[in-house]
Short mmCIF file of C-alpha atoms in Angstrom, two decimals:
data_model
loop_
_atom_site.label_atom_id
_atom_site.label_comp_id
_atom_site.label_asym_id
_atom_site.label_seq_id
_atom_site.Cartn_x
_atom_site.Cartn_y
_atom_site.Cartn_z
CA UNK A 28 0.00 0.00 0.00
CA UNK A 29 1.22 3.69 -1.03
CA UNK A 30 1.91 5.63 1.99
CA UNK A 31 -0.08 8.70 1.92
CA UNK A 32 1.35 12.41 2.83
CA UNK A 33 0.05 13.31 6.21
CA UNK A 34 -2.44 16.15 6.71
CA UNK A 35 -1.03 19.24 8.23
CA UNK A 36 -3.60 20.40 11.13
CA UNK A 37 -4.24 24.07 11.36
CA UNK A 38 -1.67 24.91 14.18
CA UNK A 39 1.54 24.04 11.90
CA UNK A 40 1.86 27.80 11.50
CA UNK A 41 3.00 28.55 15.12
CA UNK A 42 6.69 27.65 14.86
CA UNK A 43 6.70 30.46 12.07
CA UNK A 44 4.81 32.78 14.36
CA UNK A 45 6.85 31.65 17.29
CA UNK A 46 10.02 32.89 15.03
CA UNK A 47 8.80 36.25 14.63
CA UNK A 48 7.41 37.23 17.91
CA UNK A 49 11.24 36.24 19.18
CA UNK A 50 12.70 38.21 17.00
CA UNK A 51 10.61 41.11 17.34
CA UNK A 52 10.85 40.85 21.32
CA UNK A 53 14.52 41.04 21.04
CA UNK A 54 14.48 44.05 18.61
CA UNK A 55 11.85 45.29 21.20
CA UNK A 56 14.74 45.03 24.12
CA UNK A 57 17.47 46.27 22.18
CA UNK A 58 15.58 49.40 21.37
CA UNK A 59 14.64 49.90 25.02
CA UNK A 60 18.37 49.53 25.95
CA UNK A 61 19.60 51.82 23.08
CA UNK A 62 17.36 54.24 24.07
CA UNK A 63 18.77 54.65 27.11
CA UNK A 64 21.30 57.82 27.89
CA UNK A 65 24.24 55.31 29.11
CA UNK A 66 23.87 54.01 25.47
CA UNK A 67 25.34 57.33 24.01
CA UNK A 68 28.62 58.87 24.13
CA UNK A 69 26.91 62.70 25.00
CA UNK A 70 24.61 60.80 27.69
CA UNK A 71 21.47 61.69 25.77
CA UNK A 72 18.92 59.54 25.00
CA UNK A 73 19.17 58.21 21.08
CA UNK A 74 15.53 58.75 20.68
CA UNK A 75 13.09 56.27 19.66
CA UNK A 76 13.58 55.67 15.44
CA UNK A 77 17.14 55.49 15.74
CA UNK A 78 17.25 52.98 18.26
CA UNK A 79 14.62 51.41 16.81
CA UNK A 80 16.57 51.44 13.32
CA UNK A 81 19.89 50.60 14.85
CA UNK A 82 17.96 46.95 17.29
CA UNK A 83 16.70 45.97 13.96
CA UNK A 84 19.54 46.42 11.62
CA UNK A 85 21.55 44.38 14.76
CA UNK A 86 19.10 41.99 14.99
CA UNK A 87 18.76 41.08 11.35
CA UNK A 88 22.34 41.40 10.98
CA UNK A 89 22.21 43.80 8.34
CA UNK A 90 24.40 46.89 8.95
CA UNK A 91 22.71 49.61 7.50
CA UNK A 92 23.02 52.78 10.06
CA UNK A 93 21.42 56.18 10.80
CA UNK A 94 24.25 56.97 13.09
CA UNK A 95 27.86 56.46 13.26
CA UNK A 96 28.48 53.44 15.58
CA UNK A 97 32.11 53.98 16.85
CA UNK A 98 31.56 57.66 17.82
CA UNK A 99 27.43 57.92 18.61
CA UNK A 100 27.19 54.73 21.00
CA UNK A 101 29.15 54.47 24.19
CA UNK A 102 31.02 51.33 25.42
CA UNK A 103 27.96 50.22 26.74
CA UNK A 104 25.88 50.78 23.11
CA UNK A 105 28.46 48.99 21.22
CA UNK A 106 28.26 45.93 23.13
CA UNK A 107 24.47 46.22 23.15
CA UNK A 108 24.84 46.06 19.44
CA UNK A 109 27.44 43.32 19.29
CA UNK A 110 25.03 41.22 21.72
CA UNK A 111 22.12 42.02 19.30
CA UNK A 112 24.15 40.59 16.18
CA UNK A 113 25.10 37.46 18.25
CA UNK A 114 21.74 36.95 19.16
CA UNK A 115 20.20 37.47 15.72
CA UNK A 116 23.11 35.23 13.99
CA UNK A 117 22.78 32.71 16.68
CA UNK A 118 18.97 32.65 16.31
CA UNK A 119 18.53 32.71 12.24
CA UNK A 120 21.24 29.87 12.26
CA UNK A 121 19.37 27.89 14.77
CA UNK A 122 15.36 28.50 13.89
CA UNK A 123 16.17 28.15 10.09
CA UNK A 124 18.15 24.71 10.58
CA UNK A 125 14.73 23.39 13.37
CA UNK A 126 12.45 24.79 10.73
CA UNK A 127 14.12 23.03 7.90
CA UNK A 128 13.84 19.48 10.41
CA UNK A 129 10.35 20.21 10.97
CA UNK A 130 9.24 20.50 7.57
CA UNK A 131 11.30 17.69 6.31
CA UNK A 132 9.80 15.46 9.96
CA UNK A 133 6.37 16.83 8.33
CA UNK A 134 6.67 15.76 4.91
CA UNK A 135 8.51 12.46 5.60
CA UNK A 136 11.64 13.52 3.95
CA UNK A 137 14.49 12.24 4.84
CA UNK A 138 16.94 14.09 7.33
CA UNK A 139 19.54 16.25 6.06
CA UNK A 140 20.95 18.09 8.87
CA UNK A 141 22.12 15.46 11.11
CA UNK A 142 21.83 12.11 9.67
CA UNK A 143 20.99 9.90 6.57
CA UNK A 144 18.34 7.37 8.36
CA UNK A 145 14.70 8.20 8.05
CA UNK A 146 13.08 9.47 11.09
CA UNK A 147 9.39 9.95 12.32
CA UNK A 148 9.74 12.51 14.86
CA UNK A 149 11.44 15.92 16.03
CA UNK A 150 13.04 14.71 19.64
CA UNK A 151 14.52 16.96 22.08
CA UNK A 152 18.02 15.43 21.27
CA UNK A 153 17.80 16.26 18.59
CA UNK A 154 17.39 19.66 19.07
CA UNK A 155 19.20 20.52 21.35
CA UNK A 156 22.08 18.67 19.12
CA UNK A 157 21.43 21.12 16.42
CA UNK A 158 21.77 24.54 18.71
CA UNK A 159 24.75 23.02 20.00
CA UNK A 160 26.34 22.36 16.70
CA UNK A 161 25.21 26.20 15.61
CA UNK A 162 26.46 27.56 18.97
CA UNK A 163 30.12 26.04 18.66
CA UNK A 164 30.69 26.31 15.02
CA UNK A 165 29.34 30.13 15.54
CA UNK A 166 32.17 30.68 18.43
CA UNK A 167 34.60 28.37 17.33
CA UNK A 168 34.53 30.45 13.55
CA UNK A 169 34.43 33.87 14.95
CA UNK A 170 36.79 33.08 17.71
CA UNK A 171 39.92 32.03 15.24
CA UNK A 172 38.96 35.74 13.04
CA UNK A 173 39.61 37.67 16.41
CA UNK A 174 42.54 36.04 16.88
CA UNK A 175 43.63 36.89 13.67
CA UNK A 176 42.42 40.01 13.32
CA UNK A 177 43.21 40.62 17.21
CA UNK A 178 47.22 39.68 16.21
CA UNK A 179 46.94 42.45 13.29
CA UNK A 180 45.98 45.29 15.09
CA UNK A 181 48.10 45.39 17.72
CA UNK A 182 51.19 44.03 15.61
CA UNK A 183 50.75 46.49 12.44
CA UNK A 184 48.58 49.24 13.95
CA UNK A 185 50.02 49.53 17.50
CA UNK A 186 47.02 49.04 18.89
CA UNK A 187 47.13 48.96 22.74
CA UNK A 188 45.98 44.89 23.12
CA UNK A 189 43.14 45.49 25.20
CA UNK A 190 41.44 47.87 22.10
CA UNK A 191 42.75 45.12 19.86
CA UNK A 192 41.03 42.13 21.24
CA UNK A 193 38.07 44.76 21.24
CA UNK A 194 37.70 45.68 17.69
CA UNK A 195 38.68 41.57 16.99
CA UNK A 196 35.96 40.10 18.45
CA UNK A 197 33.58 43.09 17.01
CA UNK A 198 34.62 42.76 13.84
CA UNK A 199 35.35 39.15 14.04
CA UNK A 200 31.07 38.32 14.95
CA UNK A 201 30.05 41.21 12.75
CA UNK A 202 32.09 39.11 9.99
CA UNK A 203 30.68 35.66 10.65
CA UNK A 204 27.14 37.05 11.21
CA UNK A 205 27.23 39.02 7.71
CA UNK A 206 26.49 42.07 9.68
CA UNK A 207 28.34 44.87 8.29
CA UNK A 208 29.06 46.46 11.55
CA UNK A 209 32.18 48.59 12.06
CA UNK A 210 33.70 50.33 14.35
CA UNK A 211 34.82 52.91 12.23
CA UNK A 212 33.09 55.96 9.94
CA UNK A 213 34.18 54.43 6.68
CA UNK A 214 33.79 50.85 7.72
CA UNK A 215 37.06 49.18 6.22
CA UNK A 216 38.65 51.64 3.98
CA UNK A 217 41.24 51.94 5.98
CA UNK A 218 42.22 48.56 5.49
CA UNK A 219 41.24 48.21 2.16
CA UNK A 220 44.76 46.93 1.02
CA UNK A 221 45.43 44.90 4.16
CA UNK A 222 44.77 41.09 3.29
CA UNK A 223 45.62 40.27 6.67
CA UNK A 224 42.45 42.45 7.77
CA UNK A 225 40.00 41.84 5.27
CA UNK A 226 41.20 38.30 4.06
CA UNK A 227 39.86 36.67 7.18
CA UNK A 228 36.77 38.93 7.10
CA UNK A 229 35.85 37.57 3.75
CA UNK A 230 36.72 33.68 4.98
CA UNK A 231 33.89 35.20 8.01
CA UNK A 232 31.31 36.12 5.63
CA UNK A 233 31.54 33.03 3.43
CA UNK A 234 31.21 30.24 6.41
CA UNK A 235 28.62 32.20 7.97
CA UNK A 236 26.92 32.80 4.58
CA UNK A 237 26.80 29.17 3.54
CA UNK A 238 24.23 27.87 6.13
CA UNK A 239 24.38 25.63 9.08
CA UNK A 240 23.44 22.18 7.21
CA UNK A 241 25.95 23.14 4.57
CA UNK A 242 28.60 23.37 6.87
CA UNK A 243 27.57 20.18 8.25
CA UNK A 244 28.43 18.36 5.69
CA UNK A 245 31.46 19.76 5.02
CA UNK A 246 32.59 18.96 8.61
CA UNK A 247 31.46 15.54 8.80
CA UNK A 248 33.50 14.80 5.48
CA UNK A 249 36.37 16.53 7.12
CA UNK A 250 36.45 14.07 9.87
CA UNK A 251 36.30 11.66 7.24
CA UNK A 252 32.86 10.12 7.48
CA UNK A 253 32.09 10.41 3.78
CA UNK A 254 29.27 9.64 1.96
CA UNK A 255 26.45 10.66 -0.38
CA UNK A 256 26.31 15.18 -0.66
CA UNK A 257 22.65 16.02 -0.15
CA UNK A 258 21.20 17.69 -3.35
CA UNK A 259 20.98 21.07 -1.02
CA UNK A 260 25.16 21.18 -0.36
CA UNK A 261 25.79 20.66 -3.80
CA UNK A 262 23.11 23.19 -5.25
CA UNK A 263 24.45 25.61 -2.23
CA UNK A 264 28.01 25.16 -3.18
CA UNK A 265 27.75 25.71 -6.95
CA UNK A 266 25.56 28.08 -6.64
CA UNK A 267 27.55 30.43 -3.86
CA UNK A 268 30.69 29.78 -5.39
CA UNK A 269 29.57 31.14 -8.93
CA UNK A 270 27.96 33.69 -7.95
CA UNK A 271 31.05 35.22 -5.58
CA UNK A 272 32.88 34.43 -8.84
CA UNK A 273 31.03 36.16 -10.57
CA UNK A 274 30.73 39.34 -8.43
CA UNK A 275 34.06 39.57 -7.68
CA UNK A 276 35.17 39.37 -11.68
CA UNK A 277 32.33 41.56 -12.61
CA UNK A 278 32.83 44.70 -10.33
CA UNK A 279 37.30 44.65 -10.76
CA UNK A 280 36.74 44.80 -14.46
CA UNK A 281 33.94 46.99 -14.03
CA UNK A 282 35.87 50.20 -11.24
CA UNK A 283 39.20 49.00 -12.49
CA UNK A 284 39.69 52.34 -14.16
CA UNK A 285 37.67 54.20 -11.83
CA UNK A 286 39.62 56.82 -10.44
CA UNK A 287 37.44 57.15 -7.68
CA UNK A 288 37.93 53.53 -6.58
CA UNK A 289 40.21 50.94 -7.67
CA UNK A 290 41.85 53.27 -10.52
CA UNK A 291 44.77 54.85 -8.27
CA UNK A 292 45.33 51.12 -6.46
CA UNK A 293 48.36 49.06 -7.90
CA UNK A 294 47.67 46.16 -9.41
CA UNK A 295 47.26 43.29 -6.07
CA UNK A 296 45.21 46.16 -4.20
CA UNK A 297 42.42 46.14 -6.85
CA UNK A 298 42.06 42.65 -7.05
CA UNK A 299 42.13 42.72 -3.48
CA UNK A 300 39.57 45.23 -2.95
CA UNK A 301 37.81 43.43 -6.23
CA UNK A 302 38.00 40.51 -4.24
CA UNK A 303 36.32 41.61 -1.16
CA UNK A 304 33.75 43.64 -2.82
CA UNK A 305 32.84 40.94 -4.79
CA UNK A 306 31.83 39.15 -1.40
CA UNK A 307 30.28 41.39 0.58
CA UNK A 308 26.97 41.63 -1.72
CA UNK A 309 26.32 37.94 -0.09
CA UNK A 310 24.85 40.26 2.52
CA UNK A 311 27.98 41.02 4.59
CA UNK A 312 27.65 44.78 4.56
CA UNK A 313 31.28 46.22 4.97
CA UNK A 314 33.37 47.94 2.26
CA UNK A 315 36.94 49.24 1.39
CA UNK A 316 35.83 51.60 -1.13
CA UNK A 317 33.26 54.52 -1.42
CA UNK A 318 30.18 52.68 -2.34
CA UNK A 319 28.55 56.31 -3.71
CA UNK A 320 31.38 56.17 -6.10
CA UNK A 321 30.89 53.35 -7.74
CA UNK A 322 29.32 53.07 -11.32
CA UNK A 323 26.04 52.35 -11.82
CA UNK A 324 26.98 49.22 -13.50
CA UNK A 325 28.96 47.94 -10.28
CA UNK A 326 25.56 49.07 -8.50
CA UNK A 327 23.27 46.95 -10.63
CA UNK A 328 25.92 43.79 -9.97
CA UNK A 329 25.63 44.44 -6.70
CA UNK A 330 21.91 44.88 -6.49
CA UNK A 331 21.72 41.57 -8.65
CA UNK A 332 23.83 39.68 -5.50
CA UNK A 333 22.24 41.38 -2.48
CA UNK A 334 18.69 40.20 -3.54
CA UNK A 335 19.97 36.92 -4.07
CA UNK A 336 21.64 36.53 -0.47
CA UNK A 337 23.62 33.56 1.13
CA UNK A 338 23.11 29.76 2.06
CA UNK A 339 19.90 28.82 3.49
CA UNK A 340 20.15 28.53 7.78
CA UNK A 341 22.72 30.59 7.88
CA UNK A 342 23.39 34.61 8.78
CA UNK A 343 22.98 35.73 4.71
CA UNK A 344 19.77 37.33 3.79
CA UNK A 345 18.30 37.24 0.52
CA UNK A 346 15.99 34.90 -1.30
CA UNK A 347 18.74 32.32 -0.90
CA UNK A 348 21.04 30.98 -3.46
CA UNK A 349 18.94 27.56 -3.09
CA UNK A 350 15.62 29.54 -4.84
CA UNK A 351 17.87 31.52 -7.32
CA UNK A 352 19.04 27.94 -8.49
CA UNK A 353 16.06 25.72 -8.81
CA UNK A 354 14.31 28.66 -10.38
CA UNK A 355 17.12 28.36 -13.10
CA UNK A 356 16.55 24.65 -13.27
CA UNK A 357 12.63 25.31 -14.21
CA UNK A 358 13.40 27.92 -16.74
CA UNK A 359 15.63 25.45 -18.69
CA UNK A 360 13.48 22.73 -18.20
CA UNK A 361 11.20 24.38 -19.47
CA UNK A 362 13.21 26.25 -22.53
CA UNK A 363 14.26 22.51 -23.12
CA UNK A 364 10.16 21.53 -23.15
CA UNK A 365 10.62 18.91 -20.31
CA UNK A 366 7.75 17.77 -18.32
CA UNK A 367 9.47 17.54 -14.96
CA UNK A 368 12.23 19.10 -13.44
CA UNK A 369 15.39 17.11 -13.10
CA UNK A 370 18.71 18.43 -10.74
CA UNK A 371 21.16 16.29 -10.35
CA UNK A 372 19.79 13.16 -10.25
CA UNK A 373 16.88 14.01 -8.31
CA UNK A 374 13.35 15.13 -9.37
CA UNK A 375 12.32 18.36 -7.88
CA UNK A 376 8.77 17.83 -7.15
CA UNK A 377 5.98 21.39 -8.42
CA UNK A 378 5.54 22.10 -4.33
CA UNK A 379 9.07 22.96 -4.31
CA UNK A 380 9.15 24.94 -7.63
CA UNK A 381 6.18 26.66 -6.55
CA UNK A 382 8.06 27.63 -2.82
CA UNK A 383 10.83 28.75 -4.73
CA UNK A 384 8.29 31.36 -6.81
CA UNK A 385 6.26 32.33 -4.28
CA UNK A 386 9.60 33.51 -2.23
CA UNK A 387 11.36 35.34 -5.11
CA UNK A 388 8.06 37.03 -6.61
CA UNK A 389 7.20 38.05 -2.93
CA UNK A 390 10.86 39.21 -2.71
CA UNK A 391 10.57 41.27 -6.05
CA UNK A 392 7.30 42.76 -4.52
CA UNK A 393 8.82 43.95 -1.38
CA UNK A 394 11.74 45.62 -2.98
CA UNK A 395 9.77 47.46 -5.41
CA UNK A 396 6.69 48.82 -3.56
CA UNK A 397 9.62 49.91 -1.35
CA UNK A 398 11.31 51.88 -3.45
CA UNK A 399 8.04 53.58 -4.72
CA UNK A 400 7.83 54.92 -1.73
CA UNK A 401 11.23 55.83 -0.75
CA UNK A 402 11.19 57.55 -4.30
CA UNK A 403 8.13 59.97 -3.21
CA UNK A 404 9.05 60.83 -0.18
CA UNK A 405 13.07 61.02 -0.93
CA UNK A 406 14.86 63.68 -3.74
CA UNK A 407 17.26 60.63 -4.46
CA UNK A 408 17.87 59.20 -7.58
CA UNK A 409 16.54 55.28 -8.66
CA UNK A 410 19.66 53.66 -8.28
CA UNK A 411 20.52 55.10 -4.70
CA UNK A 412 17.10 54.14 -3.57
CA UNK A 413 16.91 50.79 -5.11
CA UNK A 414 20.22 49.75 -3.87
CA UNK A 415 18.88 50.97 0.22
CA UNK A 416 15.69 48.78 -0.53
CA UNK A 417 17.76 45.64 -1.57
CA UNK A 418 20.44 46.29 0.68
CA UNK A 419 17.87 46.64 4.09
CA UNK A 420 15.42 43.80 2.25
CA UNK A 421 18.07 41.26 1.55
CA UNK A 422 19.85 42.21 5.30
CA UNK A 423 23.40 43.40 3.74
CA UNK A 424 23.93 47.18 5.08
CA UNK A 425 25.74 48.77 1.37
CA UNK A 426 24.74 51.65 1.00
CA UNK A 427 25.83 54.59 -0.81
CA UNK A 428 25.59 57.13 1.76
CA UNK A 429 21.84 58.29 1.89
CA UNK A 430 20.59 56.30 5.14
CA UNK A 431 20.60 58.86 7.78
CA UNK A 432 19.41 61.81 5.34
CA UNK A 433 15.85 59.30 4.98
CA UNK A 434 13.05 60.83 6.47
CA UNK A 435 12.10 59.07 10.15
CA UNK A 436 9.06 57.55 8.02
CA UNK A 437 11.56 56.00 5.24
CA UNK A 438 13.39 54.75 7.74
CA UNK A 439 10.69 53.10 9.47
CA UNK A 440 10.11 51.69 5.94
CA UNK A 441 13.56 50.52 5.96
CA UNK A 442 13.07 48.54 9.24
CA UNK A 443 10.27 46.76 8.06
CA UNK A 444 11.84 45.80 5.24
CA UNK A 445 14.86 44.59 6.98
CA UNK A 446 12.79 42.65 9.11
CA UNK A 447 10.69 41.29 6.46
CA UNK A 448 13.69 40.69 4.63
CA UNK A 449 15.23 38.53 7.64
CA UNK A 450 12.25 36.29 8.36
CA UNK A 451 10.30 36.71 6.05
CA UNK A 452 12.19 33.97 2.80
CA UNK A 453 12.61 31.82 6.18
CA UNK A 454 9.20 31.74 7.67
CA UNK A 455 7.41 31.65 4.76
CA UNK A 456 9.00 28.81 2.71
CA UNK A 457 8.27 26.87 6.22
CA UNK A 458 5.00 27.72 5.89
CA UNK A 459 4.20 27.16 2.19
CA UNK A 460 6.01 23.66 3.30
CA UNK A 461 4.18 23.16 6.31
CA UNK A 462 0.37 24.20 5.16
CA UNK A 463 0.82 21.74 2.30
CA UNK A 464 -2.65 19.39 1.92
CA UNK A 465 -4.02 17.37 -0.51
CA UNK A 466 -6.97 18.68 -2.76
CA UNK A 467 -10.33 16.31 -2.92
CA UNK A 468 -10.94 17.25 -6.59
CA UNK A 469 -9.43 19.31 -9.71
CA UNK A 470 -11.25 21.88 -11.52
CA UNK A 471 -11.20 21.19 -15.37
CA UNK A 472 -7.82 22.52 -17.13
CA UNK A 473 -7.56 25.57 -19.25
CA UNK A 474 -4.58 27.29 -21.52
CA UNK A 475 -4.42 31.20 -21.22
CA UNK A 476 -1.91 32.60 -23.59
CA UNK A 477 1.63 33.11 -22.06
CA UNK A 478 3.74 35.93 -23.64
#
């Protein structure tokens, strides 16, 4: 007898709902705490919108800022802001990978984050094994970049080592948690030729941007249990691999003349800065050049990458690279007049393809009723307020420069978006996923002309 798929009662919705009421009671907290006058270097209260702005662009890890961090927050409002990306890296991580184990408990998949064996049910072991797994690969990644970056600091910059282990571990969890935070006005200029700086940064934004069941697999093969690569790994890998390739090649050919970026930078500086510019669109957020300077070409690339994002369950934003990619495998199946969708050796079944639409169409949506309204209320141009509503929307924190002169209700706007932009790909795929039931009886078909 054919196993049927089970029915999914009405309450399946709550983890989603759970996910976003934690998230919005920590943004909640952090604005309370910003808002406070010990959270300021003059001892005045922040007021409400920038705190507000500055909890949520923490908490989504996205890095786009009203005010400048190192010299507007105190001691105490930098650490309230490092907390805040910790938490929100910590948390995506972990609620993306237990959403991903519910859905695939609920649809009788088989496991993919911590075995190969089918399963029936969601234990407690087993998830507490997967916040463990998030919690030291989180530390033990963002410890060994303040180390590094710790070791720089003091030995090049003669830093005294107590700021030094400071700035590391900011800028070592900003890094890993594709935050974009810095601790300076122009984020990493100042290093822009360093490889010993931004080097490990980029290594940072990559693991982080991958996704927790990604890296996974690529530890488990490490300690040399190998075995079959799940069809997500190898779509993730392909995918986030040509896509940094092609961002980095396509904005150093693109500003390698610019004399307002890489033009007056020798030869290994530009393909440096190329390099690490041609990462941080994964939703990382810092940058080593003047973003406003930029061509409009380099902004469209980047635009292209920001909505896009990072590895699903892990600290990138964005649709994912996952939904970019099977979306390319229906358009060719389709171009090549297939009647299914093949990937790899696997058939991707029309609930998935469907997921995949719904996200990036709902994505599309977002960014552009944004930027209608950005554009009405703003005197910017199109391609400065585009690039803000992709940058907030897929959590990266580019910008070219026109964040603080928003009006408070654009950058209300902009917190929405980021915090749309954080959940929303996440919660609603597991709820497409989740809501899944079977239908009694089918309607007769129809053709209506396509193009």
């Amino acid at each position: 007898m054919r196993a049927t798929r089970p029915r999914v009662t009405a309450g399946i919705g709550s983890p989603s709902r759970l996910v976003v009421l934690g998230f919005g009671g920590a943004v909640l907290l952090g604005t309370l705490l910003l808002a406070l006058p010990v959270a300021t270097e003059n001892g005045t209260s922040a007021g409400v919108v920038t705190a507000l702005f500055t909890a949520t662009s923490a908490v989504c890890v996205t890095g786009l800022v009203v005010v400048d961090t190192a010299t507007h927050w105190s001691t105490f409002g930098e650490i309230v802001v490092l907390t805040l990306i910790q938490a929100g890296g910590l948390g995506i991580m972990t609620l993306a990978s237990l959403l991903g184990l519910l859905v695939a408990r609920r649809l009788g998949l088989r496991l993919q984050l911590t075995t190969q064996t089918e399963t029936k049910s969601l234990g407690l072991g087993e998830v507490r094994g997967v916040v463990l797994r998030v919690i030291a690969v989180s530390l033990a990644v963002e410890a060994v970049i303040a180390v590094v970056l710790t070791a720089r600091f003091a030995a090049r910059y003669d830093m005294p080592w107590g700021r030094a282990v400071y700035e590391g571990v900011f800028h070592g969890v900003s890094a890993f948690n594709n935050a974009g935070f810095a601790l300076y006005a122009d984020s990493m200029i100042r290093y822009a030729t360093d490889p010993w700086i931004t080097v490990p940064m980029m290594v940072a934004i990559t693991v982080g941007g991958l996704g927790f069941p990604v890296l996974f697999e690529i530890g488990r093969r490490l300690r040399g249990r190998l075995g079959r690569w799940t069809l997500h790994a190898r779509i993730t890998l392909f995918t986030y691999a040509a896509l940094t390739a092609f961002g980095v090649v396509a904005i150093t050919a693109i500003e390698w003349a610019n004399p307002a970026t890489l033009g007056p930078l020798g030869v290994p500086g530009k393909l440096l800065v190329g390099a690490f510019h041609g990462v941080n669109p994964r939703t990382a957020g810092f940058n080593s050049l003047d973003v406003a300077q930029m061509s409009p070409a380099s902004l469209l690339v980047t635009d292209f990458l920001m909505f896009i994002g990072g590895g699903s369950a892990g600290t990138a934003g964005g649709i994912k690279v996952t939904t970019f990619a099977l979306l390319a495998f229906v358009i060719a199946a389709e171009i090549r007049g297939e009647p299914s969708v093949h990937v790899l050796g696997r058939r991707l079944s029309a609930d998935i393809q469907r997921q995949a639409l719904t996200v990036a169409l709902l994505g599309v949506g977002a960014v552009a009723a944004s930027t209608f309204v950005l554009l009405l209320i703003t005197g910017f141009p199109l391609d400065a307020v585009l690039f803000e509503a992709i940058s907030a929307f897929g959590t990266v924190g580019l910008s070219t420069g026109i964040t603080a002169s928003i009006p408070a209700g654009g950058q209300l706007l902009l917190v929405v978006l980021m915090f749309l932009g954080r959940l929303g790909p996440i919660t609603l795929a597991a709820a497409l996923a989740l809501r899944e039931r079977a239908r009694r009886y089918e309607l007769p078909e129809e053709r209506p002309i396509v193009g």
